[in-house]
């Protein structure tokens, strides 16, 4: 197993929702390898470029959508 697959197995054991972030998406080679991250089988895989801010809005939007609703007291 690759390190990515080993980490994915550990994360699955916890039963939590996972957002996979694949950095360096400003580089063509990384874009071509995005399918490798998608093959890990998580529902949310987002390509980003931390240096250029690409995909950050998608990360925020996905994170907010996955947060539990605020309970009224």
Short mmCIF file of N, CA and C in Angstrom, two decimals, residues 8-43:
data_model
loop_
_atom_site.label_atom_id
_atom_site.label_comp_id
_atom_site.label_asym_id
_atom_site.label_seq_id
_atom_site.Cartn_x
_atom_site.Cartn_y
_atom_site.Cartn_z
N UNK A 8 -5.46 6.77 4.40
CA UNK A 8 -6.89 6.68 4.11
C UNK A 8 -7.54 5.58 4.95
N UNK A 9 -6.88 4.46 5.12
CA UNK A 9 -7.42 3.38 5.95
C UNK A 9 -7.58 3.83 7.40
N UNK A 10 -6.59 4.52 7.91
CA UNK A 10 -6.66 5.02 9.29
C UNK A 10 -7.82 5.99 9.44
N UNK A 11 -7.97 6.89 8.49
CA UNK A 11 -9.05 7.88 8.55
C UNK A 11 -10.42 7.20 8.48
N UNK A 12 -10.56 6.19 7.65
CA UNK A 12 -11.85 5.49 7.52
C UNK A 12 -12.27 4.83 8.84
N UNK A 13 -11.31 4.34 9.60
CA UNK A 13 -11.61 3.68 10.87
C UNK A 13 -12.31 4.62 11.85
N UNK A 14 -12.10 5.91 11.71
CA UNK A 14 -12.70 6.88 12.61
C UNK A 14 -14.14 7.22 12.24
N UNK A 15 -14.54 6.87 11.03
CA UNK A 15 -15.93 7.08 10.62
C UNK A 15 -16.34 8.53 10.48
N UNK A 16 -15.39 9.42 10.31
CA UNK A 16 -15.69 10.85 10.15
C UNK A 16 -15.65 11.22 8.67
N UNK A 17 -16.28 12.33 8.34
CA UNK A 17 -16.20 12.85 6.98
C UNK A 17 -14.80 13.42 6.76
N UNK A 18 -14.26 13.15 5.60
CA UNK A 18 -12.89 13.55 5.27
C UNK A 18 -12.92 14.40 4.01
N UNK A 19 -12.19 15.50 4.04
CA UNK A 19 -11.97 16.31 2.84
C UNK A 19 -10.50 16.14 2.46
N UNK A 20 -10.26 15.57 1.31
CA UNK A 20 -8.90 15.38 0.83
C UNK A 20 -8.50 16.63 0.05
N UNK A 21 -7.40 17.25 0.45
CA UNK A 21 -6.88 18.41 -0.26
C UNK A 21 -5.60 18.02 -0.98
N UNK A 22 -5.58 18.19 -2.28
CA UNK A 22 -4.41 17.90 -3.09
C UNK A 22 -3.79 19.23 -3.49
N UNK A 23 -2.62 19.51 -2.93
CA UNK A 23 -1.94 20.79 -3.16
C UNK A 23 -1.12 20.76 -4.45
N UNK A 24 -0.67 21.91 -4.85
CA UNK A 24 0.18 22.11 -6.04
C UNK A 24 -0.59 21.99 -7.34
N UNK A 25 -1.89 22.28 -7.31
CA UNK A 25 -2.71 22.16 -8.51
C UNK A 25 -2.43 23.25 -9.54
N UNK A 26 -1.49 24.14 -9.24
CA UNK A 26 -1.06 25.12 -10.23
C UNK A 26 -0.01 24.51 -11.17
N UNK A 27 0.40 23.28 -10.89
CA UNK A 27 1.39 22.58 -11.70
C UNK A 27 0.67 21.52 -12.52
N UNK A 28 0.91 21.51 -13.83
CA UNK A 28 0.19 20.60 -14.73
C UNK A 28 0.34 19.14 -14.32
N UNK A 29 1.52 18.72 -13.90
CA UNK A 29 1.73 17.33 -13.54
C UNK A 29 0.84 16.94 -12.35
N UNK A 30 0.68 17.83 -11.40
CA UNK A 30 -0.17 17.55 -10.24
C UNK A 30 -1.64 17.43 -10.68
N UNK A 31 -2.05 18.28 -11.60
CA UNK A 31 -3.42 18.22 -12.10
C UNK A 31 -3.69 16.87 -12.75
N UNK A 32 -2.72 16.37 -13.48
CA UNK A 32 -2.87 15.09 -14.15
C UNK A 32 -2.94 13.92 -13.18
N UNK A 33 -2.42 14.11 -11.96
CA UNK A 33 -2.42 13.05 -10.96
C UNK A 33 -3.57 13.17 -9.96
N UNK A 34 -4.49 14.09 -10.19
CA UNK A 34 -5.61 14.29 -9.28
C UNK A 34 -6.43 13.01 -9.10
N UNK A 35 -6.53 12.21 -10.15
CA UNK A 35 -7.29 10.96 -10.07
C UNK A 35 -6.75 10.01 -9.00
N UNK A 36 -5.44 10.11 -8.71
CA UNK A 36 -4.85 9.26 -7.67
C UNK A 36 -5.48 9.55 -6.31
N UNK A 37 -5.75 10.82 -6.04
CA UNK A 37 -6.37 11.19 -4.78
C UNK A 37 -7.85 10.81 -4.77
N UNK A 38 -8.49 10.95 -5.92
CA UNK A 38 -9.90 10.58 -6.02
C UNK A 38 -10.09 9.08 -5.84
N UNK A 39 -9.10 8.29 -6.23
CA UNK A 39 -9.18 6.84 -6.09
C UNK A 39 -9.11 6.38 -4.64
N UNK A 40 -8.78 7.27 -3.72
CA UNK A 40 -8.77 6.91 -2.31
C UNK A 40 -10.19 6.65 -1.81
N UNK A 41 -11.18 7.15 -2.56
CA UNK A 41 -12.56 6.81 -2.28
C UNK A 41 -13.31 7.72 -1.33
N UNK A 42 -12.76 8.86 -1.01
CA UNK A 42 -13.48 9.78 -0.15
C UNK A 42 -14.43 10.64 -0.98
N UNK A 43 -15.52 11.06 -0.36
CA UNK A 43 -16.55 11.80 -1.08
C UNK A 43 -16.09 13.20 -1.51
#
